[in-house]
Tab-separated table of C-alpha atoms in Angstrom:
chain	number	residue	atom	x	y	z
P	91	MET	CA	-29.952	-13.513	-48.535
P	92	HIS	CA	-28.572	-10.625	-46.592
P	93	THR	CA	-28.040	-6.805	-47.173
P	94	VAL	CA	-24.777	-4.717	-46.627
P	95	GLU	CA	-25.686	-1.302	-45.315
P	96	LYS	CA	-23.377	1.814	-44.861
P	97	ILE	CA	-24.103	4.520	-42.223
P	98	GLY	CA	-22.314	7.784	-42.594
P	99	GLY	CA	-20.721	9.890	-39.813
P	100	THR	CA	-23.376	12.531	-39.369
P	101	SER	CA	-25.946	9.837	-38.929
P	102	MET	CA	-23.665	7.941	-36.488
P	103	SER	CA	-23.700	10.935	-34.279
P	104	ARG	CA	-27.574	10.451	-33.881
P	105	PHE	CA	-27.137	6.834	-32.747
P	106	GLU	CA	-30.033	6.741	-30.448
P	107	GLU	CA	-32.287	7.418	-33.270
P	108	LEU	CA	-30.614	4.801	-35.453
P	109	MET	CA	-31.429	2.306	-32.947
P	110	SER	CA	-35.106	3.000	-33.211
P	111	THR	CA	-35.035	3.168	-37.059
P	112	ILE	CA	-32.686	1.036	-39.081
P	113	LEU	CA	-30.790	-0.954	-36.495
P	114	VAL	CA	-33.608	-2.412	-34.285
P	115	GLY	CA	-36.860	-0.385	-34.265
P	116	LYS	CA	-39.761	-2.772	-34.243
P	117	ARG	CA	-37.751	-5.816	-35.402
P	118	THR	CA	-38.117	-8.726	-33.060
P	119	SER	CA	-37.717	-11.900	-34.955
P	120	PRO	CA	-34.197	-13.179	-36.109
P	121	GLU	CA	-35.272	-12.899	-39.693
P	122	GLU	CA	-35.841	-9.196	-39.181
P	123	LEU	CA	-32.984	-8.385	-37.001
P	124	TYR	CA	-30.134	-10.226	-38.744
P	125	ASN	CA	-28.862	-11.040	-42.242
P	126	ARG	CA	-27.644	-7.335	-42.178
P	127	ILE	CA	-24.035	-6.159	-42.178
P	128	PHE	CA	-23.476	-2.504	-41.261
P	129	VAL	CA	-20.368	-0.579	-42.344
P	130	VAL	CA	-20.061	2.413	-40.105
P	131	SER	CA	-18.017	5.618	-40.384
P	132	ALA	CA	-16.483	7.551	-37.569
P	133	TYR	CA	-18.715	9.857	-35.533
P	134	GLY	CA	-19.220	13.295	-37.232
P	135	GLY	CA	-16.205	15.588	-36.807
P	136	ILE	CA	-13.739	12.819	-35.365
P	137	THR	CA	-11.864	12.216	-38.628
P	138	ASN	CA	-11.572	16.085	-39.011
P	139	TYR	CA	-9.819	16.152	-35.663
P	140	LEU	CA	-7.602	13.107	-36.439
P	141	LEU	CA	-6.408	14.305	-39.962
P	142	GLU	CA	-7.448	17.907	-40.865
P	143	HIS	CA	-10.777	19.626	-41.387
P	144	LYS	CA	-12.295	18.396	-44.633
P	145	LYS	CA	-13.571	21.719	-45.787
P	146	THR	CA	-11.381	24.404	-43.965
P	147	GLY	CA	-8.094	22.560	-43.948
P	148	GLU	CA	-7.642	23.332	-40.179
P	149	PRO	CA	-4.903	20.838	-38.957
P	150	GLY	CA	-5.674	17.907	-36.844
P	151	VAL	CA	-3.338	15.382	-35.335
P	152	TYR	CA	-1.960	14.187	-38.836
P	153	ALA	CA	-1.538	17.612	-40.216
P	154	ARG	CA	0.533	18.751	-37.167
P	155	PHE	CA	2.639	15.748	-37.157
P	156	ALA	CA	3.317	15.922	-40.965
P	157	ASN	CA	4.261	19.617	-40.806
P	158	ALA	CA	6.948	18.731	-38.311
P	159	GLU	CA	5.568	21.050	-35.605
P	160	THR	CA	6.837	20.260	-32.079
P	161	GLU	CA	5.891	16.966	-30.563
P	162	GLU	CA	3.735	18.817	-27.943
P	163	ALA	CA	1.469	20.226	-30.677
P	164	TRP	CA	0.271	16.939	-32.007
P	165	VAL	CA	0.340	15.193	-28.838
P	166	GLU	CA	-1.893	17.992	-27.280
P	167	GLU	CA	-4.155	17.418	-30.363
P	168	LEU	CA	-4.328	13.823	-29.912
P	169	ASN	CA	-5.179	14.251	-26.139
P	170	LYS	CA	-8.070	16.463	-27.374
P	171	VAL	CA	-9.327	13.779	-29.637
P	172	GLN	CA	-9.215	11.383	-26.633
P	173	ALA	CA	-11.332	13.692	-24.632
P	174	ARG	CA	-13.839	14.184	-27.350
P	175	MET	CA	-14.244	10.332	-27.759
P	176	GLU	CA	-14.728	9.914	-24.024
P	177	GLU	CA	-17.544	12.641	-24.205
P	178	ILE	CA	-19.103	10.689	-27.009
P	179	ASN	CA	-18.938	7.511	-24.935
P	180	ALA	CA	-20.433	9.332	-21.885
P	181	GLU	CA	-23.355	10.701	-23.993
P	182	LEU	CA	-24.043	7.261	-25.501
P	183	PHE	CA	-23.766	5.345	-22.220
P	184	VAL	CA	-25.407	7.643	-19.856
P	185	ASP	CA	-26.719	4.893	-17.354
P	186	ALA	CA	-24.373	1.916	-18.551
P	187	GLU	CA	-21.251	2.020	-16.487
P	188	PHE	CA	-19.987	-1.338	-17.964
P	189	GLU	CA	-20.472	-0.267	-21.488
P	190	ARG	CA	-19.075	3.242	-20.842
P	191	ASN	CA	-15.835	1.810	-19.126
P	192	ALA	CA	-15.372	-0.754	-21.958
P	193	ALA	CA	-15.708	2.001	-24.587
P	194	ASP	CA	-13.237	4.233	-22.670
P	195	SER	CA	-10.734	1.340	-22.402
P	196	PHE	CA	-10.949	0.707	-26.070
P	197	VAL	CA	-10.209	4.197	-26.909
P	198	ILE	CA	-7.466	4.631	-24.363
P	199	GLU	CA	-5.622	1.439	-25.699
P	200	ARG	CA	-5.811	2.504	-29.242
P	201	LEU	CA	-4.730	6.051	-28.692
P	202	ASN	CA	-1.850	4.887	-26.380
P	203	ASP	CA	-0.766	2.600	-29.174
P	204	VAL	CA	-0.841	5.417	-31.733
P	205	ARG	CA	1.024	7.955	-29.327
P	206	ASP	CA	3.819	5.470	-28.823
P	207	CYS	CA	4.144	4.625	-32.376
P	208	MET	CA	4.202	8.142	-33.681
P	209	LYS	CA	6.717	9.212	-30.950
P	210	SER	CA	9.014	6.345	-31.881
P	211	LEU	CA	8.715	7.307	-35.590
P	212	HIS	CA	9.440	10.793	-34.971
P	213	HIS	CA	12.490	9.830	-32.937
P	214	LEU	CA	13.607	7.354	-35.748
P	215	CYS	CA	13.457	9.991	-38.370
P	216	THR	CA	15.880	12.236	-36.654
P	217	TYR	CA	18.443	9.823	-38.081
P	218	GLY	CA	19.425	10.739	-41.635
P	219	HIS	CA	18.635	7.199	-43.026
P	220	PHE	CA	14.900	7.601	-42.337
P	221	GLN	CA	12.737	10.316	-43.856
P	222	LEU	CA	9.464	11.152	-42.216
P	223	GLU	CA	7.807	11.654	-45.604
P	224	GLU	CA	8.183	7.888	-46.482
P	225	HIS	CA	5.945	7.046	-43.628
P	226	LEU	CA	3.326	9.713	-43.634
P	227	MET	CA	0.608	7.777	-45.475
P	228	LYS	CA	0.910	4.850	-43.008
P	229	VAL	CA	0.499	7.226	-40.254
P	230	ARG	CA	-2.630	8.982	-41.954
P	231	GLU	CA	-4.143	5.578	-42.491
P	232	MET	CA	-3.503	4.529	-38.679
P	233	LEU	CA	-5.009	7.617	-37.445
P	234	ALA	CA	-8.037	7.458	-39.759
P	235	SER	CA	-8.815	3.890	-38.705
P	236	ILE	CA	-9.274	4.797	-35.122
P	237	GLY	CA	-12.355	6.772	-35.689
P	238	GLU	CA	-14.251	3.887	-37.520
P	239	ALA	CA	-13.030	1.455	-34.932
P	240	HIS	CA	-14.370	3.564	-32.083
P	241	SER	CA	-17.854	3.991	-33.593
P	242	ALA	CA	-18.195	0.284	-34.579
P	243	TYR	CA	-17.050	-0.984	-31.222
P	244	ASN	CA	-19.466	1.295	-29.401
P	245	SER	CA	-22.212	0.248	-31.794
P	246	VAL	CA	-21.593	-3.297	-30.766
P	247	LEU	CA	-21.691	-2.694	-27.054
P	248	ALA	CA	-24.947	-0.730	-27.411
P	249	LEU	CA	-26.613	-3.514	-29.500
P	250	ARG	CA	-25.468	-6.232	-27.198
P	251	LYS	CA	-26.974	-4.126	-24.164
P	252	ALA	CA	-30.285	-4.088	-26.059
P	253	GLY	CA	-30.172	-7.849	-26.302
P	254	ILE	CA	-28.873	-8.038	-29.875
P	255	ASN	CA	-26.321	-10.705	-30.855
P	256	ALA	CA	-23.974	-8.219	-32.513
P	257	ARG	CA	-20.492	-8.851	-33.796
P	258	PHE	CA	-17.561	-6.434	-34.138
P	259	VAL	CA	-15.519	-7.104	-37.420
P	260	ASP	CA	-12.442	-5.026	-37.144
P	261	LEU	CA	-10.907	-4.459	-40.675
P	262	THR	CA	-8.349	-2.024	-39.454
P	263	GLY	CA	-5.538	-4.561	-39.154
P	264	TRP	CA	-4.637	-3.575	-35.745
P	265	HIS	CA	-1.603	-5.602	-34.609
P	266	LEU	CA	-1.726	-7.566	-37.859
P	267	ASP	CA	1.636	-9.196	-38.727
P	268	GLN	CA	1.511	-7.752	-42.398
P	269	PRO	CA	-1.255	-6.314	-44.657
P	270	LEU	CA	-3.147	-8.549	-46.797
P	271	PRO	CA	-4.623	-7.866	-50.243
P	272	PHE	CA	-7.837	-5.883	-50.042
P	273	GLU	CA	-10.258	-8.832	-51.025
P	274	GLU	CA	-8.353	-11.375	-49.110
P	275	MET	CA	-8.536	-9.078	-45.885
P	276	VAL	CA	-12.304	-8.979	-46.077
P	277	GLN	CA	-12.618	-12.548	-46.675
P	278	GLN	CA	-10.500	-13.626	-43.836
P	279	GLN	CA	-12.154	-11.132	-41.366
P	280	PHE	CA	-15.794	-12.419	-42.390
P	281	ALA	CA	-14.713	-16.081	-42.296
P	282	GLY	CA	-16.824	-17.770	-39.579
P	283	VAL	CA	-19.356	-15.043	-39.350
P	284	GLU	CA	-22.937	-16.339	-39.060
P	285	ILE	CA	-24.698	-13.626	-40.809
P	286	ASP	CA	-28.189	-15.137	-40.343
P	287	LYS	CA	-27.582	-15.219	-36.512
P	288	GLU	CA	-25.437	-12.158	-35.851
P	289	MET	CA	-25.814	-8.417	-36.564
P	290	VAL	CA	-22.460	-7.496	-38.012
P	291	ILE	CA	-20.880	-4.104	-37.395
P	292	ALA	CA	-17.719	-3.590	-39.586
P	293	THR	CA	-15.321	-0.587	-39.625
P	294	GLY	CA	-15.344	1.571	-42.612
P	295	TYR	CA	-11.651	1.577	-42.943
P	296	THR	CA	-9.789	-1.533	-44.119
P	297	HIS	CA	-6.066	-2.048	-43.809
P	298	CYS	CA	-4.661	-3.827	-46.891
P	299	GLU	CA	-1.734	-4.149	-49.300
P	300	GLU	CA	-3.268	-1.644	-51.699
P	301	GLY	CA	-3.564	1.222	-49.191
P	302	LEU	CA	-6.980	2.587	-49.742
P	303	MET	CA	-6.161	6.140	-48.744
P	304	LYS	CA	-3.466	6.489	-51.529
P	305	THR	CA	-6.289	6.473	-54.077
P	306	PHE	CA	-9.429	7.278	-52.205
P	307	ASP	CA	-8.252	9.369	-49.198
P	308	ARG	CA	-11.284	9.892	-47.114
P	309	GLY	CA	-13.609	8.057	-49.378
P	310	TYR	CA	-12.173	4.724	-48.339
P	311	SER	CA	-15.454	3.650	-46.443
P	312	GLU	CA	-17.350	3.335	-49.742
P	313	MET	CA	-14.729	0.876	-51.111
P	314	THR	CA	-14.939	-1.255	-47.836
P	315	PHE	CA	-18.757	-1.146	-48.226
P	316	SER	CA	-18.677	-2.232	-51.939
P	317	MET	CA	-16.079	-4.915	-51.154
P	318	ILE	CA	-18.014	-6.437	-48.487
P	319	ALA	CA	-21.076	-6.604	-50.549
P	320	THR	CA	-19.452	-8.356	-53.366
P	321	VAL	CA	-17.267	-10.669	-51.320
P	322	THR	CA	-20.309	-11.811	-49.158
P	323	GLY	CA	-22.635	-12.058	-52.004
P	324	ALA	CA	-25.180	-9.399	-50.764
P	325	ALA	CA	-28.636	-9.346	-52.243
P	326	GLU	CA	-28.601	-5.471	-51.945
P	327	ALA	CA	-26.263	-2.606	-50.891
P	328	ILE	CA	-27.877	0.369	-48.951
P	329	ILE	CA	-26.418	3.602	-48.143
P	330	HIS	CA	-28.210	5.378	-45.233
P	331	LYS	CA	-27.844	9.185	-45.368
P	332	GLU	CA	-29.436	11.857	-43.204
P	333	TYR	CA	-31.464	12.911	-46.266
P	334	HIS	CA	-33.121	11.575	-49.208
P	335	LEU	CA	-31.623	11.815	-52.749
P	336	SER	CA	-33.880	14.562	-53.979
P	337	SER	CA	-34.316	16.932	-56.962
P	338	ALA	CA	-32.492	19.644	-55.101
P	339	ASP	CA	-31.494	20.813	-51.610
P	340	PRO	CA	-34.719	21.171	-49.686
P	341	MET	CA	-33.037	23.772	-47.522
P	342	LEU	CA	-32.700	25.941	-50.551
P	343	VAL	CA	-35.818	25.341	-52.607
P	344	GLY	CA	-38.294	24.253	-49.931
P	345	THR	CA	-39.443	20.827	-48.807
P	346	ASP	CA	-42.621	21.260	-50.483
P	347	ASN	CA	-40.894	21.867	-53.857
P	348	VAL	CA	-38.387	19.136	-53.875
P	349	VAL	CA	-39.099	15.555	-55.212
P	350	THR	CA	-37.480	12.400	-53.867
P	351	ILE	CA	-35.677	10.538	-56.853
P	352	GLY	CA	-37.126	7.033	-56.923
P	353	ALA	CA	-34.801	5.654	-59.473
P	354	THR	CA	-31.821	6.764	-61.499
P	355	ASN	CA	-28.520	5.385	-62.850
P	356	TYR	CA	-24.822	5.249	-62.015
P	357	ASP	CA	-24.095	7.794	-64.701
P	358	VAL	CA	-26.004	10.354	-62.760
P	359	ALA	CA	-24.446	9.158	-59.560
P	360	ASP	CA	-20.926	9.910	-61.143
P	361	GLN	CA	-22.054	13.523	-62.101
P	362	LEU	CA	-23.097	13.969	-58.381
P	363	SER	CA	-19.811	12.608	-57.310
P	364	ASN	CA	-17.837	15.005	-59.513
P	365	LEU	CA	-19.538	17.909	-57.767
P	366	GLY	CA	-18.620	16.519	-54.358
P	367	MET	CA	-22.113	15.219	-53.612
P	368	GLU	CA	-21.266	11.477	-53.695
P	369	ALA	CA	-24.232	9.087	-53.656
P	370	ILE	CA	-21.325	6.472	-54.090
P	371	HIS	CA	-17.769	6.699	-55.255
P	372	PRO	CA	-17.579	5.611	-58.963
P	373	LYS	CA	-14.805	3.062	-58.240
P	374	ALA	CA	-16.997	1.788	-55.350
P	375	ALA	CA	-20.006	1.473	-57.738
P	376	LYS	CA	-17.911	-0.521	-60.162
P	377	GLY	CA	-17.784	-3.633	-58.018
P	378	LEU	CA	-21.436	-3.380	-57.309
P	379	ARG	CA	-22.378	-3.132	-60.987
P	380	ARG	CA	-20.083	-5.988	-62.050
P	381	ASN	CA	-21.541	-8.200	-59.536
P	382	GLY	CA	-25.058	-7.195	-60.147
P	383	VAL	CA	-25.694	-5.985	-56.601
P	384	LYS	CA	-28.561	-3.468	-56.439
P	385	LEU	CA	-27.727	-0.154	-54.666
P	386	ARG	CA	-30.299	1.785	-52.867
P	387	VAL	CA	-29.934	5.290	-51.088
P	388	LYS	CA	-32.186	5.593	-48.138
P	389	ASN	CA	-32.863	8.278	-45.324
P	390	ALA	CA	-31.576	6.751	-42.168
P	391	PHE	CA	-34.463	8.410	-40.097
P	392	GLU	CA	-37.321	7.494	-42.468
P	393	PRO	CA	-36.874	3.754	-42.642
P	394	ASP	CA	-40.212	2.983	-44.174
P	395	HIS	CA	-39.407	5.187	-47.329
P	396	GLU	CA	-38.189	2.980	-50.365
P	397	GLY	CA	-35.483	5.445	-51.094
P	398	THR	CA	-33.572	5.650	-54.465
P	399	VAL	CA	-32.564	2.706	-56.443
P	400	ILE	CA	-29.474	3.239	-58.514
P	401	SER	CA	-28.789	0.724	-61.355
P	402	GLN	CA	-26.744	0.364	-64.449
P	403	ASP	CA	-29.683	0.061	-66.826
P	404	TYR	CA	-32.261	2.725	-65.668
P	405	HIS	CA	-33.119	5.339	-68.308
P	406	SER	CA	-35.872	7.860	-67.758
P	407	GLY	CA	-38.893	7.043	-69.940
P	408	THR	CA	-39.490	10.739	-70.462
P	409	PRO	CA	-36.824	13.436	-71.305
P	410	ARG	CA	-36.247	15.505	-68.225
P	411	VAL	CA	-34.072	17.098	-65.552
P	412	GLU	CA	-33.997	14.811	-62.552
P	413	ILE	CA	-31.648	16.906	-60.226
P	414	ILE	CA	-30.398	20.459	-59.717
P	415	ALA	CA	-27.080	20.151	-57.689
P	416	GLY	CA	-23.878	22.123	-57.491
P	417	ARG	CA	-21.275	23.393	-55.133
P	418	LYS	CA	-20.168	26.813	-54.209
P	419	ASP	CA	-16.512	26.418	-52.944
P	420	VAL	CA	-15.214	26.511	-56.508
P	421	PHE	CA	-12.119	28.339	-57.681
P	422	GLY	CA	-11.581	29.348	-61.283
P	423	ILE	CA	-7.962	29.435	-62.282
P	424	GLU	CA	-7.490	31.188	-65.452
P	425	ILE	CA	-4.390	31.314	-67.489
P	426	PHE	CA	-3.985	33.578	-70.638
P	427	ASP	CA	-0.870	33.370	-72.767
P	428	GLN	CA	-0.416	34.235	-76.428
P	429	GLU	CA	1.950	31.415	-76.916
P	430	MET	CA	-0.654	28.950	-75.967
P	431	LEU	CA	-2.288	28.434	-79.380
P	432	GLY	CA	-1.643	24.935	-80.637
P	433	ASP	CA	0.569	23.953	-77.559
P	434	ALA	CA	-0.954	20.983	-75.754
P	435	GLU	CA	1.813	21.200	-73.148
P	436	TYR	CA	0.208	23.899	-71.280
P	437	ASP	CA	-2.840	21.711	-70.296
P	438	ILE	CA	-0.744	18.568	-69.707
P	439	GLU	CA	1.667	20.298	-67.313
P	440	ILE	CA	-0.817	22.431	-65.424
P	441	SER	CA	-3.040	19.412	-64.913
P	442	LYS	CA	-0.117	17.472	-63.445
P	443	LEU	CA	0.534	20.498	-61.152
P	444	LEU	CA	-2.950	20.665	-59.883
P	445	SER	CA	-2.948	16.939	-59.238
P	446	GLN	CA	0.175	17.131	-57.345
P	447	LEU	CA	-1.367	19.867	-55.125
P	448	LYS	CA	-4.428	17.712	-54.757
P	449	LEU	CA	-6.731	20.206	-56.266
P	450	TYR	CA	-9.759	18.421	-57.799
P	451	VAL	CA	-10.420	19.558	-61.323
P	452	ILE	CA	-14.388	19.649	-61.684
P	453	ASN	CA	-14.301	21.001	-65.181
P	454	LYS	CA	-12.241	23.159	-67.564
P	455	ASP	CA	-12.785	25.141	-70.772
P	456	ALA	CA	-10.317	26.606	-73.200
P	457	ASP	CA	-10.199	29.025	-76.121
P	458	ALA	CA	-7.315	29.915	-78.539
P	459	ASN	CA	-4.936	31.413	-75.899
P	460	SER	CA	-6.513	30.706	-72.395
P	461	ILE	CA	-7.663	27.769	-70.227
P	462	THR	CA	-9.744	28.020	-67.007
P	463	TYR	CA	-9.598	25.262	-64.616
P	464	TYR	CA	-12.574	24.958	-62.121
P	465	VAL	CA	-11.213	23.343	-59.030
P	466	GLY	CA	-12.117	22.411	-55.498
P	467	GLY	CA	-9.748	22.557	-52.718
P	468	SER	CA	-8.292	24.718	-50.043
P	469	ARG	CA	-7.569	28.450	-50.612
P	470	LYS	CA	-4.063	27.978	-49.660
P	471	MET	CA	-3.402	25.353	-52.450
P	472	VAL	CA	-5.107	27.376	-55.017
P	473	ASN	CA	-2.910	30.448	-54.342
P	474	ARG	CA	0.111	28.100	-54.474
P	475	ALA	CA	-0.995	26.743	-57.778
P	476	ALA	CA	-1.353	30.378	-59.106
P	477	ARG	CA	2.186	31.273	-57.929
P	478	LEU	CA	3.686	28.171	-59.391
P	479	MET	CA	1.869	28.745	-62.807
P	480	GLU	CA	3.313	32.294	-62.784
P	481	GLU	CA	6.802	30.799	-62.530
P	482	MET	CA	6.085	28.365	-65.154
P	483	TYR	CA	4.652	30.756	-67.605
P	484	PRO	CA	6.213	34.298	-66.741
P	485	GLU	CA	4.624	35.732	-70.000
P	486	GLY	CA	1.152	34.438	-69.063
P	487	GLN	CA	-1.471	36.258	-66.987
P	488	ILE	CA	-3.039	34.225	-64.052
P	489	ARG	CA	-6.465	35.263	-62.544
P	490	LEU	CA	-8.384	33.750	-59.738
P	491	HIS	CA	-12.155	33.772	-59.488
P	492	ASN	CA	-14.479	32.766	-56.697
P	493	LEU	CA	-17.289	30.866	-58.362
P	494	ALA	CA	-20.071	28.316	-57.959
P	495	ILE	CA	-21.266	25.652	-60.235
P	496	VAL	CA	-25.008	24.715	-60.552
P	497	SER	CA	-25.819	21.642	-62.632
P	498	ALA	CA	-28.903	20.218	-64.184
P	499	ILE	CA	-28.479	16.533	-64.203
P	500	GLY	CA	-30.615	13.639	-65.521
P	501	SER	CA	-30.340	10.102	-67.034
P	502	HIS	CA	-32.220	11.298	-70.195
P	503	MET	CA	-31.905	15.029	-70.684
P	504	LYS	CA	-32.252	15.411	-74.354
P	505	VAL	CA	-35.070	18.020	-74.025
P	506	LYS	CA	-35.489	20.571	-76.923
P	507	GLY	CA	-34.998	24.174	-75.747
P	508	ILE	CA	-33.542	23.269	-72.366
P	509	LEU	CA	-30.454	25.467	-72.936
P	510	ALA	CA	-32.507	28.505	-73.699
P	511	ARG	CA	-34.758	27.872	-70.723
P	512	THR	CA	-31.749	27.619	-68.356
P	513	VAL	CA	-30.164	30.785	-69.547
P	514	THR	CA	-33.693	32.539	-69.528
P	515	ALA	CA	-34.281	31.373	-65.991
P	516	LEU	CA	-30.965	32.729	-64.686
P	517	ALA	CA	-31.266	35.980	-66.483
P	518	ALA	CA	-34.851	36.481	-64.967
P	519	ALA	CA	-33.177	35.968	-61.521
P	520	ASP	CA	-30.581	38.595	-62.336
P	521	ILE	CA	-27.716	36.106	-62.467
P	522	ASN	CA	-24.813	36.488	-64.842
P	523	VAL	CA	-23.689	33.280	-66.358
P	524	MET	CA	-19.918	33.298	-66.546
P	525	ALA	CA	-19.521	29.989	-68.245
P	526	LEU	CA	-21.856	27.204	-69.692
P	527	HIS	CA	-20.836	23.536	-70.366
P	528	GLN	CA	-23.110	20.867	-71.937
P	529	SER	CA	-21.706	17.758	-73.464
P	530	ILE	CA	-23.032	15.814	-76.391
P	531	ARG	CA	-24.237	13.038	-74.168
P	532	GLN	CA	-26.617	15.452	-72.457
P	533	VAL	CA	-26.594	14.013	-68.974
P	534	GLU	CA	-25.490	17.117	-67.303
P	535	MET	CA	-25.421	20.976	-67.880
P	536	GLN	CA	-23.123	23.045	-65.867
P	537	CYS	CA	-23.744	26.716	-65.227
P	538	VAL	CA	-20.777	28.629	-63.740
P	539	VAL	CA	-21.839	31.703	-61.685
P	540	SER	CA	-20.497	34.127	-59.043
P	541	GLU	CA	-20.385	32.379	-55.617
P	542	ASP	CA	-22.740	34.938	-54.275
P	543	ASP	CA	-25.399	33.686	-56.847
P	544	TYR	CA	-25.226	30.123	-55.933
P	545	GLU	CA	-28.442	29.788	-53.850
P	546	LYS	CA	-30.384	31.988	-56.274
P	547	ALA	CA	-29.352	29.817	-59.178
P	548	VAL	CA	-30.442	26.630	-57.617
P	549	ILE	CA	-33.790	28.012	-56.755
P	550	ALA	CA	-34.218	29.560	-60.254
P	551	LEU	CA	-33.259	26.364	-62.177
P	552	HIS	CA	-35.224	24.091	-59.960
P	553	ALA	CA	-38.295	26.138	-60.613
P	554	ALA	CA	-37.847	26.351	-64.341
P	555	LEU	CA	-36.567	22.842	-65.154
P	556	ILE	CA	-38.256	20.707	-62.429
P	557	GLU	CA	-41.235	22.488	-60.976
P	558	GLN	CA	-42.357	23.940	-64.251
P	559	GLY	CA	-40.598	21.294	-66.412
P	560	GLY	CA	-43.682	19.700	-67.818
P	561	ASP	CA	-43.949	15.943	-67.225
P	562	GLN	CA	-41.634	15.649	-64.313
P	563	GLY	CA	-42.988	12.432	-62.697
P	564	ILE	CA	-40.302	10.733	-60.841
P	565	ASP	CA	-40.104	7.012	-61.401
P	566	SER	CA	-40.486	4.982	-58.211
P	567	ALA	CA	-37.968	2.798	-56.508
P	568	ALA	CA	-37.903	-0.788	-57.642
């Protein structure tokens, strides 16, 4: 039986360490080295250059092309990407001329193809019968795929140099005549692979009929990871991150105060995903759950640690808070209108608008004549949403708030007095709670605070609900 293992972009940027931990390390026998499929992301920062910066929105190649800037603007940006990729190749293959030349040739070939394709498309769309907007998603997918192909190809070169029988499985569909259905694409590319004799390195991006980026945008690598695990019948799916899944961010509350979560369930993972702290995308987890594949989250640089097992059936034996998590880049969009009472169209229309602007709604609350949406996204899009809402509801009053959300999350959180302890802890830290959300299911409690109070709120809640929370023993990984 084999495992399917995913490595994120930040970890890929520390490839030499990965070679000595999860890829090779002290493994010598075929049983230890093989029976493992690795799904890799692009090196840290590369996808930002190819598309746009994930957090700041700073335009990359795609954004400059999509915004109809001059050809020189996006070509110049693509040249910068090539220079950065060649820098990475030079850093990885310092004393390996053959591998470095092969890596550079791979990058040059792919980027030349992309450059020619985009120039041709740009020229084609100068004719009235062809609209650039109709082709942008394909361009976005093509650009994104280059990052994953680059890191996967380099990994195979480095592994082969180390004497490992590594195999590159390219799921990007480069020069493929026509796209195949997602599952069929994976099946076809893995046909003939000898998992017990080869270490497989697969691209995190898969080109397919469904178009993964239409639904998942930059979360496509987890869908690829999940599909490979289910199609190949993996015994276990493992996600390697640069940190453990812990009771809070150790950089905030201190490494001596956090506890590594040994076991939890997919419900908790979904709450983390909603906050932008994905253990795994909910739709990627669906395939694993349905096929009975165990999911484990590990620290890529502590290979001997068992990590965290996420399962469908886990339920904490003792009621407790397992994790304090949150995000600080939250905008509160508040609309007040006397005409709102009893009119559901307000919520329906505004939700549609926010979706069209690709603003992610983390939560919302409402009273008789106001609704507040807590969203993640760029400030530019938030300001645009506010302007459009003012046009839609000229009698309404729109206010924007810079906020943070801090959540207490657990698989079994029905703890008496937890709400009082939470508010008391925040008050003692001189933090004003601007909104509070707790559902009947009691798997999460969200506290909305000023963005400036985010760090203090995480520290205060971790101390009150986990460090001083009574019986907080964390179940070990299975």
